[in-house]
PDB file of C-alpha atoms and ligand atoms in Angstrom:
ATOM      1  CA  ASP A1308    -118.269  -6.350  57.773  1.00  0.00           C
ATOM      2  CA  ASP A1309    -118.612 -10.038  57.076  1.00  0.00           C
ATOM      3  CA  GLU A1310    -119.133 -11.862  60.341  1.00  0.00           C
ATOM      4  CA  PRO A1311    -117.839 -15.351  59.409  1.00  0.00           C
ATOM      5  CA  LEU A1312    -114.786 -13.829  57.706  1.00  0.00           C
ATOM      6  CA  ARG A1313    -113.992 -11.666  60.717  1.00  0.00           C
ATOM      7  CA  ALA A1314    -114.368 -14.639  63.043  1.00  0.00           C
ATOM      8  CA  ALA A1315    -112.058 -16.738  60.872  1.00  0.00           C
ATOM      9  CA  ALA A1316    -109.472 -13.931  60.772  1.00  0.00           C
ATOM     10  CA  GLN A1317    -109.598 -13.522  64.536  1.00  0.00           C
ATOM     11  CA  ALA A1318    -109.272 -17.244  65.119  1.00  0.00           C
ATOM     12  CA  ALA A1319    -106.275 -17.372  62.801  1.00  0.00           C
ATOM     13  CA  CYS A1320    -104.710 -14.278  64.427  1.00  0.00           C
ATOM     14  CA  SER A1321    -104.955 -15.621  67.916  1.00  0.00           C
ATOM     15  CA  GLY A1322    -103.528 -18.921  66.793  1.00  0.00           C
ATOM     16  CA  LEU A1323    -106.666 -20.714  67.906  1.00  0.00           C
ATOM     17  CA  SER A1324    -107.022 -22.118  64.462  1.00  0.00           C
ATOM     18  CA  ARG A1325    -103.822 -23.179  62.693  1.00  0.00           C
ATOM     19  CA  ASN A1326    -105.530 -24.643  59.643  1.00  0.00           C
ATOM     20  CA  ARG A1327    -106.251 -22.780  56.489  1.00  0.00           C
ATOM     21  CA  ALA A1328    -109.860 -21.656  56.294  1.00  0.00           C
ATOM     22  CA  GLU A1329    -111.686 -20.944  53.066  1.00  0.00           C
ATOM     23  CA  LEU A1330    -114.873 -18.916  52.937  1.00  0.00           C
ATOM     24  CA  GLU A1331    -117.148 -17.638  50.246  1.00  0.00           C
ATOM     25  CA  VAL A1332    -118.699 -14.203  50.551  1.00  0.00           C
ATOM     26  CA  ARG A1333    -121.645 -13.253  48.352  1.00  0.00           C
ATOM     27  CA  ARG A1334    -122.554  -9.610  47.916  1.00  0.00           C
ATOM     28  CA  GLN A1335    -125.587  -8.325  46.090  1.00  0.00           C
ATOM     29  CA  ALA A1336    -125.159  -4.652  45.153  1.00  0.00           C
ATOM     30  CA  SER A1337    -128.202  -2.407  45.219  1.00  0.00           C
ATOM     31  CA  ARG A1338    -128.287  -2.493  41.406  1.00  0.00           C
ATOM     32  CA  GLY A1339    -128.645  -6.233  41.636  1.00  0.00           C
ATOM     33  CA  GLU A1340    -125.132  -7.190  40.560  1.00  0.00           C
ATOM     34  CA  LEU A1341    -123.797 -10.192  42.397  1.00  0.00           C
ATOM     35  CA  THR A1342    -120.182 -10.390  43.490  1.00  0.00           C
ATOM     36  CA  ILE A1343    -118.718 -13.615  44.768  1.00  0.00           C
ATOM     37  CA  LEU A1344    -115.476 -13.431  46.730  1.00  0.00           C
ATOM     38  CA  ARG A1345    -113.354 -16.275  47.941  1.00  0.00           C
ATOM     39  CA  ALA A1346    -111.346 -15.572  51.093  1.00  0.00           C
ATOM     40  CA  THR A1347    -108.509 -17.769  52.292  1.00  0.00           C
ATOM     41  CA  VAL A1348    -107.448 -17.181  55.881  1.00  0.00           C
ATOM     42  CA  ARG A1349    -104.370 -18.602  57.553  1.00  0.00           C
ATOM     43  CA  HIS A1350    -102.396 -18.060  60.717  1.00  0.00           C
ATOM     44  CA  LEU A1351     -99.013 -16.372  60.315  1.00  0.00           C
ATOM     45  CA  PRO A1352     -96.514 -17.885  62.705  1.00  0.00           C
ATOM     46  CA  GLY A1353     -94.279 -15.414  64.557  1.00  0.00           C
ATOM     47  CA  GLU A1354     -94.178 -13.355  67.725  1.00  0.00           C
ATOM     48  CA  ARG A1355     -97.060 -11.087  66.901  1.00  0.00           C
ATOM     49  CA  ALA A1356    -100.634 -12.205  66.412  1.00  0.00           C
ATOM     50  CA  ALA A1357    -101.137 -12.091  62.687  1.00  0.00           C
ATOM     51  CA  ALA A1358    -103.234 -13.677  59.972  1.00  0.00           C
ATOM     52  CA  LEU A1359    -102.968 -13.644  56.217  1.00  0.00           C
ATOM     53  CA  VAL A1360    -106.238 -13.079  54.373  1.00  0.00           C
ATOM     54  CA  VAL A1361    -106.326 -13.462  50.600  1.00  0.00           C
ATOM     55  CA  VAL A1362    -109.484 -12.290  48.861  1.00  0.00           C
ATOM     56  CA  GLU A1363    -110.168 -13.236  45.253  1.00  0.00           C
ATOM     57  CA  ASP A1364    -113.034 -12.139  43.072  1.00  0.00           C
ATOM     58  CA  VAL A1365    -114.389 -15.389  41.605  1.00  0.00           C
ATOM     59  CA  THR A1366    -117.661 -13.990  40.254  1.00  0.00           C
ATOM     60  CA  GLN A1367    -116.903 -14.698  36.588  1.00  0.00           C
ATOM     61  CA  GLN A1368    -115.669 -18.188  37.353  1.00  0.00           C
ATOM     62  CA  ARG A1369    -118.735 -19.058  39.413  1.00  0.00           C
ATOM     63  CA  MET A1370    -121.172 -17.663  36.880  1.00  0.00           C
ATOM     64  CA  ALA A1371    -119.450 -19.653  34.127  1.00  0.00           C
ATOM     65  CA  ASP A1372    -119.679 -22.804  36.268  1.00  0.00           C
ATOM     66  CA  GLU A1373    -123.340 -22.224  36.930  1.00  0.00           C
ATOM     67  CA  SER A1374    -124.203 -21.598  33.302  1.00  0.00           C
ATOM     68  CA  ARG A1375    -122.221 -24.628  32.229  1.00  0.00           C
ATOM     69  CA  ASN A1376    -124.178 -26.782  34.638  1.00  0.00           C
ATOM     70  CA  ALA A1377    -127.421 -25.306  33.379  1.00  0.00           C
ATOM     71  CA  PHE A1378    -126.300 -25.958  29.818  1.00  0.00           C
ATOM     72  CA  VAL A1379    -125.506 -29.602  30.510  1.00  0.00           C
ATOM     73  CA  ALA A1380    -128.844 -30.088  32.285  1.00  0.00           C
ATOM     74  CA  GLN A1381    -130.704 -28.384  29.455  1.00  0.00           C
ATOM     75  CA  THR A1382    -129.028 -30.268  26.611  1.00  0.00           C
ATOM     76  CA  THR A1383    -129.348 -33.601  28.333  1.00  0.00           C
ATOM     77  CA  HIS A1384    -133.028 -32.839  28.621  1.00  0.00           C
ATOM     78  CA  GLU A1385    -133.179 -31.867  24.942  1.00  0.00           C
ATOM     79  CA  LEU A1386    -131.566 -35.156  23.911  1.00  0.00           C
ATOM     80  CA  ARG A1387    -134.497 -37.083  25.262  1.00  0.00           C
ATOM     81  CA  THR A1388    -137.165 -35.893  22.859  1.00  0.00           C
ATOM     82  CA  PRO A1389    -135.436 -36.973  19.652  1.00  0.00           C
ATOM     83  CA  LEU A1390    -134.319 -40.216  21.257  1.00  0.00           C
ATOM     84  CA  THR A1391    -137.856 -41.040  22.373  1.00  0.00           C
ATOM     85  CA  ASN A1392    -139.215 -40.217  18.920  1.00  0.00           C
ATOM     86  CA  ILE A1393    -136.654 -42.426  17.228  1.00  0.00           C
ATOM     87  CA  ARG A1394    -137.512 -45.323  19.513  1.00  0.00           C
ATOM     88  CA  LEU A1395    -141.267 -44.901  18.996  1.00  0.00           C
ATOM     89  CA  TYR A1396    -140.968 -44.746  15.226  1.00  0.00           C
ATOM     90  CA  VAL A1397    -138.594 -47.694  15.076  1.00  0.00           C
ATOM     91  CA  GLU A1398    -141.192 -49.676  17.022  1.00  0.00           C
ATOM     92  CA  ALA A1399    -143.908 -48.601  14.612  1.00  0.00           C
ATOM     93  CA  LEU A1400    -141.658 -49.584  11.746  1.00  0.00           C
ATOM     94  CA  VAL A1401    -141.118 -53.042  13.231  1.00  0.00           C
ATOM     95  CA  ASP A1402    -144.870 -53.507  13.739  1.00  0.00           C
ATOM     96  CA  GLU A1403    -146.313 -51.908  10.620  1.00  0.00           C
ATOM     97  CA  GLY A1404    -143.367 -51.488   8.287  1.00  0.00           C
ATOM     98  CA  ASP A1405    -145.064 -53.496   5.549  1.00  0.00           C
ATOM     99  CA  ASP A1406    -147.343 -50.595   4.774  1.00  0.00           C
ATOM    100  CA  PRO A1407    -145.324 -48.350   2.425  1.00  0.00           C
ATOM    101  CA  ALA A1408    -147.006 -45.150   3.688  1.00  0.00           C
ATOM    102  CA  VAL A1409    -146.224 -45.942   7.321  1.00  0.00           C
ATOM    103  CA  ARG A1410    -142.753 -46.965   6.361  1.00  0.00           C
ATOM    104  CA  SER A1411    -141.878 -43.737   4.596  1.00  0.00           C
ATOM    105  CA  LYS A1412    -143.426 -41.622   7.364  1.00  0.00           C
ATOM    106  CA  CYS A1413    -141.402 -43.482  10.014  1.00  0.00           C
ATOM    107  CA  LEU A1414    -138.143 -43.270   8.106  1.00  0.00           C
ATOM    108  CA  ASN A1415    -138.718 -39.574   7.601  1.00  0.00           C
ATOM    109  CA  VAL A1416    -139.180 -38.920  11.292  1.00  0.00           C
ATOM    110  CA  ILE A1417    -136.183 -41.068  12.198  1.00  0.00           C
ATOM    111  CA  ASN A1418    -134.089 -39.180   9.687  1.00  0.00           C
ATOM    112  CA  THR A1419    -135.140 -35.758  11.002  1.00  0.00           C
ATOM    113  CA  GLU A1420    -134.759 -36.743  14.625  1.00  0.00           C
ATOM    114  CA  SER A1421    -131.351 -38.299  14.235  1.00  0.00           C
ATOM    115  CA  ARG A1422    -130.147 -35.150  12.515  1.00  0.00           C
ATOM    116  CA  ARG A1423    -131.491 -33.160  15.422  1.00  0.00           C
ATOM    117  CA  LEU A1424    -129.522 -35.381  17.795  1.00  0.00           C
ATOM    118  CA  GLU A1425    -126.448 -34.873  15.706  1.00  0.00           C
ATOM    119  CA  ARG A1426    -126.895 -31.107  15.903  1.00  0.00           C
ATOM    120  CA  ILE A1427    -127.331 -31.062  19.670  1.00  0.00           C
ATOM    121  CA  VAL A1428    -124.258 -33.203  20.174  1.00  0.00           C
ATOM    122  CA  GLY A1429    -122.372 -31.042  17.688  1.00  0.00           C
ATOM    123  CA  ASP A1430    -123.324 -27.921  19.653  1.00  0.00           C
ATOM    124  CA  MET A1431    -122.151 -29.515  22.878  1.00  0.00           C
ATOM    125  CA  LEU A1432    -118.825 -30.429  21.337  1.00  0.00           C
ATOM    126  CA  SER A1433    -118.410 -26.949  19.926  1.00  0.00           C
ATOM    127  CA  VAL A1434    -119.082 -25.408  23.325  1.00  0.00           C
ATOM    128  CA  ALA A1435    -116.362 -27.614  24.761  1.00  0.00           C
ATOM    129  CA  GLU A1436    -114.016 -26.611  21.953  1.00  0.00           C
ATOM    130  CA  ILE A1437    -114.691 -22.940  22.501  1.00  0.00           C
ATOM    131  CA  GLU A1438    -114.144 -23.265  26.227  1.00  0.00           C
ATOM    132  CA  ALA A1439    -110.831 -24.949  25.599  1.00  0.00           C
ATOM    133  CA  GLY A1440    -109.985 -22.200  23.097  1.00  0.00           C
ATOM    134  CA  ALA A1441    -109.469 -24.940  20.577  1.00  0.00           C
ATOM    135  CA  MET A1442    -112.121 -24.497  17.954  1.00  0.00           C
ATOM    136  CA  LYS A1443    -110.578 -25.316  14.609  1.00  0.00           C
ATOM    137  CA  LEU A1444    -111.994 -24.942  11.159  1.00  0.00           C
ATOM    138  CA  HIS A1445    -111.735 -27.632   8.553  1.00  0.00           C
ATOM    139  CA  VAL A1446    -111.833 -25.349   5.592  1.00  0.00           C
ATOM    140  CA  ALA A1447    -112.403 -26.538   2.071  1.00  0.00           C
ATOM    141  CA  GLU A1448    -113.902 -25.045  -1.012  1.00  0.00           C
ATOM    142  CA  ALA A1449    -117.589 -25.693  -0.636  1.00  0.00           C
ATOM    143  CA  ARG A1450    -120.416 -25.258  -3.070  1.00  0.00           C
ATOM    144  CA  LEU A1451    -123.364 -23.677  -1.355  1.00  0.00           C
ATOM    145  CA  ASP A1452    -126.073 -25.095  -3.574  1.00  0.00           C
ATOM    146  CA  GLY A1453    -126.964 -27.916  -1.237  1.00  0.00           C
ATOM    147  CA  VAL A1454    -126.719 -25.838   1.926  1.00  0.00           C
ATOM    148  CA  PHE A1455    -129.988 -23.970   1.584  1.00  0.00           C
ATOM    149  CA  GLU A1456    -131.892 -26.969   0.255  1.00  0.00           C
ATOM    150  CA  GLU A1457    -130.790 -28.896   3.305  1.00  0.00           C
ATOM    151  CA  LEU A1458    -131.896 -26.065   5.582  1.00  0.00           C
ATOM    152  CA  GLU A1459    -135.262 -25.866   3.903  1.00  0.00           C
ATOM    153  CA  ALA A1460    -135.746 -29.622   4.193  1.00  0.00           C
ATOM    154  CA  ASP A1461    -134.875 -29.515   7.881  1.00  0.00           C
ATOM    155  CA  TYR A1462    -137.306 -26.732   8.738  1.00  0.00           C
ATOM    156  CA  ARG A1463    -140.189 -27.109   6.300  1.00  0.00           C
ATOM    157  CA  ALA A1464    -142.194 -29.400   8.580  1.00  0.00           C
ATOM    158  CA  LEU A1465    -141.574 -27.285  11.666  1.00  0.00           C
ATOM    159  CA  ALA A1466    -142.660 -24.134   9.828  1.00  0.00           C
ATOM    160  CA  GLN A1467    -145.814 -25.859   8.598  1.00  0.00           C
ATOM    161  CA  ASP A1468    -146.645 -27.098  12.092  1.00  0.00           C
ATOM    162  CA  LYS A1469    -146.314 -23.570  13.438  1.00  0.00           C
ATOM    163  CA  GLU A1470    -148.118 -22.072  10.458  1.00  0.00           C
ATOM    164  CA  ILE A1471    -145.200 -19.876   9.624  1.00  0.00           C
ATOM    165  CA  ALA A1472    -144.596 -18.938   6.014  1.00  0.00           C
ATOM    166  CA  LEU A1473    -140.994 -19.958   5.338  1.00  0.00           C
ATOM    167  CA  ALA A1474    -139.420 -18.569   2.187  1.00  0.00           C
ATOM    168  CA  PHE A1475    -135.970 -18.709   0.620  1.00  0.00           C
ATOM    169  CA  GLU A1476    -134.800 -15.951  -1.708  1.00  0.00           C
ATOM    170  CA  LEU A1477    -131.611 -17.063  -3.412  1.00  0.00           C
ATOM    171  CA  PRO A1478    -129.569 -15.499  -6.199  1.00  0.00           C
ATOM    172  CA  PRO A1479    -129.563 -17.475  -9.450  1.00  0.00           C
ATOM    173  CA  LYS A1480    -126.025 -18.658  -8.799  1.00  0.00           C
ATOM    174  CA  LEU A1481    -124.351 -19.154  -5.454  1.00  0.00           C
ATOM    175  CA  PRO A1482    -120.598 -18.587  -5.161  1.00  0.00           C
ATOM    176  CA  ALA A1483    -118.149 -21.219  -3.972  1.00  0.00           C
ATOM    177  CA  LEU A1484    -116.662 -20.298  -0.609  1.00  0.00           C
ATOM    178  CA  GLU A1485    -113.690 -21.393   1.423  1.00  0.00           C
ATOM    179  CA  VAL A1486    -115.529 -22.546   4.512  1.00  0.00           C
ATOM    180  CA  ASP A1487    -115.954 -25.254   7.077  1.00  0.00           C
ATOM    181  CA  ARG A1488    -119.268 -26.428   5.742  1.00  0.00           C
ATOM    182  CA  ASP A1489    -120.420 -28.166   8.942  1.00  0.00           C
ATOM    183  CA  LYS A1490    -119.659 -25.115  11.049  1.00  0.00           C
ATOM    184  CA  LEU A1491    -121.330 -22.741   8.625  1.00  0.00           C
ATOM    185  CA  MET A1492    -124.336 -25.051   8.687  1.00  0.00           C
ATOM    186  CA  LEU A1493    -124.337 -24.904  12.480  1.00  0.00           C
ATOM    187  CA  ALA A1494    -124.477 -21.097  12.358  1.00  0.00           C
ATOM    188  CA  LEU A1495    -127.289 -21.044   9.795  1.00  0.00           C
ATOM    189  CA  HIS A1496    -129.217 -23.659  11.750  1.00  0.00           C
ATOM    190  CA  ASN A1497    -129.037 -21.558  14.860  1.00  0.00           C
ATOM    191  CA  LEU A1498    -130.274 -18.434  13.090  1.00  0.00           C
ATOM    192  CA  LEU A1499    -133.125 -20.168  11.302  1.00  0.00           C
ATOM    193  CA  GLY A1500    -134.010 -22.228  14.368  1.00  0.00           C
ATOM    194  CA  ASN A1501    -134.267 -19.038  16.409  1.00  0.00           C
ATOM    195  CA  ALA A1502    -136.345 -17.246  13.790  1.00  0.00           C
ATOM    196  CA  LEU A1503    -138.893 -20.074  13.876  1.00  0.00           C
ATOM    197  CA  LYS A1504    -138.735 -20.413  17.656  1.00  0.00           C
ATOM    198  CA  TYR A1505    -139.258 -16.745  18.416  1.00  0.00           C
ATOM    199  CA  THR A1506    -141.947 -16.111  15.810  1.00  0.00           C
ATOM    200  CA  PRO A1507    -145.528 -16.850  16.825  1.00  0.00           C
ATOM    201  CA  ALA A1508    -147.903 -18.823  14.631  1.00  0.00           C
ATOM    202  CA  GLY A1509    -149.104 -17.002  11.553  1.00  0.00           C
ATOM    203  CA  GLY A1510    -145.793 -15.192  11.116  1.00  0.00           C
ATOM    204  CA  ARG A1511    -143.248 -15.175   8.359  1.00  0.00           C
ATOM    205  CA  VAL A1512    -139.591 -16.135   8.118  1.00  0.00           C
ATOM    206  CA  THR A1513    -137.468 -15.372   5.089  1.00  0.00           C
ATOM    207  CA  VAL A1514    -133.910 -16.421   4.336  1.00  0.00           C
ATOM    208  CA  ARG A1515    -132.492 -13.937   1.844  1.00  0.00           C
ATOM    209  CA  VAL A1516    -129.116 -14.570   0.275  1.00  0.00           C
ATOM    210  CA  ALA A1517    -127.211 -11.852  -1.561  1.00  0.00           C
ATOM    211  CA  ASP A1518    -124.001 -12.271  -3.491  1.00  0.00           C
ATOM    212  CA  ASP A1519    -123.199  -8.758  -4.621  1.00  0.00           C
ATOM    213  CA  GLY A1520    -120.102  -7.632  -2.738  1.00  0.00           C
ATOM    214  CA  PRO A1521    -116.862  -8.895  -1.283  1.00  0.00           C
ATOM    215  CA  ALA A1522    -118.874 -11.110   1.062  1.00  0.00           C
ATOM    216  CA  LEU A1523    -121.760 -13.474   0.854  1.00  0.00           C
ATOM    217  CA  ARG A1524    -124.611 -12.090   2.903  1.00  0.00           C
ATOM    218  CA  VAL A1525    -127.438 -14.065   4.456  1.00  0.00           C
ATOM    219  CA  ASP A1526    -130.347 -12.259   6.094  1.00  0.00           C
ATOM    220  CA  VAL A1527    -132.678 -14.294   8.264  1.00  0.00           C
ATOM    221  CA  VAL A1528    -135.745 -12.117   8.599  1.00  0.00           C
ATOM    222  CA  ASP A1529    -138.610 -12.902  10.940  1.00  0.00           C
ATOM    223  CA  SER A1530    -141.836 -11.236  11.981  1.00  0.00           C
ATOM    224  CA  GLY A1531    -141.444 -12.451  15.551  1.00  0.00           C
ATOM    225  CA  ILE A1532    -141.331 -11.064  19.061  1.00  0.00           C
ATOM    226  CA  GLY A1533    -138.260  -8.883  18.495  1.00  0.00           C
ATOM    227  CA  ILE A1534    -135.464  -7.923  20.869  1.00  0.00           C
ATOM    228  CA  LYS A1535    -135.190  -4.727  22.935  1.00  0.00           C
ATOM    229  CA  PRO A1536    -132.395  -2.372  21.811  1.00  0.00           C
ATOM    230  CA  GLU A1537    -130.488  -2.762  25.082  1.00  0.00           C
ATOM    231  CA  GLU A1538    -130.448  -6.548  24.695  1.00  0.00           C
ATOM    232  CA  GLN A1539    -129.464  -6.755  21.037  1.00  0.00           C
ATOM    233  CA  GLU A1540    -125.750  -7.074  21.772  1.00  0.00           C
ATOM    234  CA  LEU A1541    -126.283  -9.186  24.892  1.00  0.00           C
ATOM    235  CA  VAL A1542    -128.051 -12.007  23.058  1.00  0.00           C
ATOM    236  CA  PHE A1543    -124.678 -12.892  21.515  1.00  0.00           C
ATOM    237  CA  GLU A1544    -123.228 -13.539  24.967  1.00  0.00           C
ATOM    238  CA  ARG A1545    -122.999 -17.146  25.992  1.00  0.00           C
ATOM    239  CA  PHE A1546    -126.026 -18.347  27.971  1.00  0.00           C
ATOM    240  CA  TYR A1547    -127.834 -15.013  27.681  1.00  0.00           C
ATOM    241  CA  ARG A1548    -131.569 -15.202  27.047  1.00  0.00           C
ATOM    242  CA  ALA A1549    -133.745 -12.109  26.692  1.00  0.00           C
ATOM    243  CA  LYS A1550    -135.645 -10.891  29.714  1.00  0.00           C
ATOM    244  CA  ASP A1551    -138.887 -11.260  27.826  1.00  0.00           C
ATOM    245  CA  LYS A1552    -141.782 -13.064  29.491  1.00  0.00           C
ATOM    246  CA  ARG A1553    -142.719 -14.633  26.179  1.00  0.00           C
ATOM    247  CA  ILE A1554    -139.549 -16.727  25.929  1.00  0.00           C
ATOM    248  CA  ALA A1555    -140.040 -18.356  29.321  1.00  0.00           C
ATOM    249  CA  GLY A1556    -141.928 -21.289  27.790  1.00  0.00           C
ATOM    250  CA  ILE A1557    -139.518 -21.746  24.883  1.00  0.00           C
ATOM    251  CA  THR A1558    -136.648 -24.144  25.459  1.00  0.00           C
ATOM    252  CA  GLY A1559    -133.129 -22.957  24.863  1.00  0.00           C
ATOM    253  CA  SER A1560    -129.917 -22.484  26.721  1.00  0.00           C
ATOM    254  CA  GLY A1561    -128.711 -19.217  25.234  1.00  0.00           C
ATOM    255  CA  ILE A1562    -125.707 -20.735  23.529  1.00  0.00           C
ATOM    256  CA  GLY A1563    -126.804 -20.787  19.877  1.00  0.00           C
ATOM    257  CA  LEU A1564    -125.972 -17.235  18.889  1.00  0.00           C
ATOM    258  CA  ALA A1565    -122.682 -17.166  20.779  1.00  0.00           C
ATOM    259  CA  LEU A1566    -121.620 -20.303  18.934  1.00  0.00           C
ATOM    260  CA  ALA A1567    -122.865 -19.044  15.598  1.00  0.00           C
ATOM    261  CA  ARG A1568    -121.031 -15.727  15.927  1.00  0.00           C
ATOM    262  CA  GLN A1569    -117.836 -17.439  17.048  1.00  0.00           C
ATOM    263  CA  VAL A1570    -117.922 -19.786  14.095  1.00  0.00           C
ATOM    264  CA  VAL A1571    -118.607 -17.021  11.594  1.00  0.00           C
ATOM    265  CA  ARG A1572    -115.896 -14.763  13.054  1.00  0.00           C
ATOM    266  CA  LEU A1573    -113.403 -17.600  12.684  1.00  0.00           C
ATOM    267  CA  HIS A1574    -114.242 -17.394   8.988  1.00  0.00           C
ATOM    268  CA  GLY A1575    -113.469 -13.669   9.002  1.00  0.00           C
ATOM    269  CA  GLY A1576    -117.155 -12.765   8.822  1.00  0.00           C
ATOM    270  CA  ASP A1577    -119.663 -11.608  11.385  1.00  0.00           C
ATOM    271  CA  ILE A1578    -123.267 -11.801  12.562  1.00  0.00           C
ATOM    272  CA  GLY A1579    -125.284  -8.754  13.518  1.00  0.00           C
ATOM    273  CA  VAL A1580    -128.901  -8.006  14.309  1.00  0.00           C
ATOM    274  CA  ARG A1581    -131.492  -5.337  13.736  1.00  0.00           C
ATOM    275  CA  SER A1582    -134.700  -5.776  15.626  1.00  0.00           C
ATOM    276  CA  GLU A1583    -137.808  -4.063  16.840  1.00  0.00           C
ATOM    277  CA  ILE A1584    -139.927  -5.370  19.653  1.00  0.00           C
ATOM    278  CA  ASP A1585    -143.206  -6.906  18.393  1.00  0.00           C
ATOM    279  CA  LYS A1586    -142.187  -6.305  14.773  1.00  0.00           C
ATOM    280  CA  GLY A1587    -139.438  -8.833  14.230  1.00  0.00           C
ATOM    281  CA  SER A1588    -135.729  -9.337  13.848  1.00  0.00           C
ATOM    282  CA  THR A1589    -133.225  -9.563  11.036  1.00  0.00           C
ATOM    283  CA  PHE A1590    -130.027 -11.463  11.716  1.00  0.00           C
ATOM    284  CA  THR A1591    -127.353 -10.825   9.112  1.00  0.00           C
ATOM    285  CA  LEU A1592    -124.508 -13.225   8.543  1.00  0.00           C
ATOM    286  CA  THR A1593    -121.616 -12.312   6.274  1.00  0.00           C
ATOM    287  CA  ILE A1594    -118.808 -14.551   5.054  1.00  0.00           C
ATOM    288  CA  PRO A1595    -116.018 -13.004   2.992  1.00  0.00           C
ATOM    289  CA  LYS A1596    -115.464 -14.535  -0.394  1.00  0.00           C
ATOM    290  CA  PRO A1597    -112.015 -15.869  -1.204  1.00  0.00           C
ATOM    291  CA  GLU A1598    -109.816 -13.157  -2.744  1.00  0.00           C
ATOM    292  CA  ALA A1599    -109.456 -15.025  -5.966  1.00  0.00           C
ATOM    293  CA  ALA A1600    -113.188 -15.165  -6.400  1.00  0.00           C
ATOM    294  CA  ALA A1601    -113.459 -11.473  -5.568  1.00  0.00           C
ATOM    295  CA  ARG A1602    -110.788 -10.613  -8.151  1.00  0.00           C
ATOM    296  CA  ALA A1603    -112.393 -12.786 -10.787  1.00  0.00           C
ATOM    297  CA  ALA A1604    -115.668 -11.052 -10.187  1.00  0.00           C
ATOM    298  CA  ALA A1605    -114.104  -7.585 -10.427  1.00  0.00           C
TER     299      ALA A1605
HETATM  300  P1  ATP B1822    -130.216 -22.307  22.127  1.00  0.00           P
HETATM  301  O1  ATP B1822    -128.922 -22.483  22.842  1.00  0.00           O
HETATM  302  O2  ATP B1822    -131.042 -23.534  22.109  1.00  0.00           O
HETATM  303  O3  ATP B1822    -130.031 -21.676  20.793  1.00  0.00           O
HETATM  304  P2  ATP B1822    -131.547 -19.832  22.719  1.00  0.00           P
HETATM  305  O4  ATP B1822    -132.284 -19.823  21.424  1.00  0.00           O
HETATM  306  O5  ATP B1822    -132.231 -19.269  23.895  1.00  0.00           O
HETATM  307  O6  ATP B1822    -131.031 -21.288  23.075  1.00  0.00           O
HETATM  308  P3  ATP B1822    -129.595 -18.117  21.402  1.00  0.00           P
HETATM  309  O7  ATP B1822    -129.893 -18.715  20.095  1.00  0.00           O
HETATM  310  O8  ATP B1822    -128.181 -17.823  21.742  1.00  0.00           O
HETATM  311  O9  ATP B1822    -130.170 -19.024  22.591  1.00  0.00           O
HETATM  312  O10 ATP B1822    -130.405 -16.758  21.539  1.00  0.00           O
HETATM  313  C1  ATP B1822    -130.242 -15.981  22.713  1.00  0.00           C
HETATM  314  C2  ATP B1822    -131.487 -15.197  22.979  1.00  0.00           C
HETATM  315  O11 ATP B1822    -131.681 -14.217  21.978  1.00  0.00           O
HETATM  316  C3  ATP B1822    -132.756 -16.008  22.985  1.00  0.00           C
HETATM  317  O12 ATP B1822    -132.980 -16.628  24.216  1.00  0.00           O
HETATM  318  C4  ATP B1822    -133.804 -14.958  22.678  1.00  0.00           C
HETATM  319  O13 ATP B1822    -134.112 -14.240  23.837  1.00  0.00           O
HETATM  320  C5  ATP B1822    -133.064 -14.009  21.741  1.00  0.00           C
HETATM  321  N1  ATP B1822    -133.319 -14.286  20.309  1.00  0.00           N
HETATM  322  C6  ATP B1822    -132.531 -14.976  19.465  1.00  0.00           C
HETATM  323  N2  ATP B1822    -133.044 -15.011  18.224  1.00  0.00           N
HETATM  324  C7  ATP B1822    -134.187 -14.298  18.271  1.00  0.00           C
HETATM  325  C8  ATP B1822    -135.188 -13.960  17.297  1.00  0.00           C
HETATM  326  N3  ATP B1822    -135.096 -14.350  16.018  1.00  0.00           N
HETATM  327  N4  ATP B1822    -136.240 -13.198  17.721  1.00  0.00           N
HETATM  328  C9  ATP B1822    -136.333 -12.800  19.007  1.00  0.00           C
HETATM  329  N5  ATP B1822    -135.434 -13.098  19.966  1.00  0.00           N
HETATM  330  C10 ATP B1822    -134.375 -13.831  19.604  1.00  0.00           C
HETATM  331 MG1   MG B1823    -131.137 -20.449  19.652  1.00  0.00          MG
END
């Protein structure tokens, strides 16, 4: 029932058109699902009038292309803010760097902003690695002591700006894990970044670390907007953002959680969520401890 496709098939049949024709057919089902088909039509030489029509379902491919484009546009946009800040504060430093207070403020901002740049670029590279199916871990025994201090340092100012009470609850001693520290950091950054992003001012975000089983467990608990039950699994899909009016004004490309889960699963762990709309969300990350450590603890 597709007019252009029928016309192309007829033209090919009758031999009027001897070239290969390629058409795209878009179908929106009543439930709103979009299907994109690619049809290739060519004349079949011979005595009888005949055409060969090949129809392929390219929906997944097209959607992936579109989200990749959106992701590139979004991240490029996100690179600008830290870059602008770095430039402004370098200028201030050049002009007023003699004043120690100004100097330390400027260096602080430049430090934070360049780390933000590094994270964005890191995320982009990881997306490329995942797409190529080539994400590799550089595993080494890592002490976790510094990890949570670094996180706190990176988010303290943001939490203060948003008037969110940010707390860390750590066990007295953190275990050593066999992990890719940078990748684990990426996952934790995404979880904590989300918690602060999707929690309105006046809320609370707690990072709770427990070391009492075969795995290290990190709960990132927020008192934010929450996620509807039917979307709680979907938010881990690449490029998925909740259909919640309140996130419309919050920047993001929907890649963070997909990346974080991928990274943690490569470590043999997982990330899950419990959430209630308007009450808040708890994202739980687990990383198995090395067997030796588990045996020593037993
Ligand atoms: P980015 O790629 O910059 O991380 P993002 O934050 O939109 O963008 P994800 O981190 O993958 O992407 O999260 C996907 C979606 O899950 C979000 O758009 C949001 O709708 C929902 N979400 C994630 N974390 C929370 C949270 N703590 N509270 C409420 N909703 C959340
Ligand atoms: Mg995110």
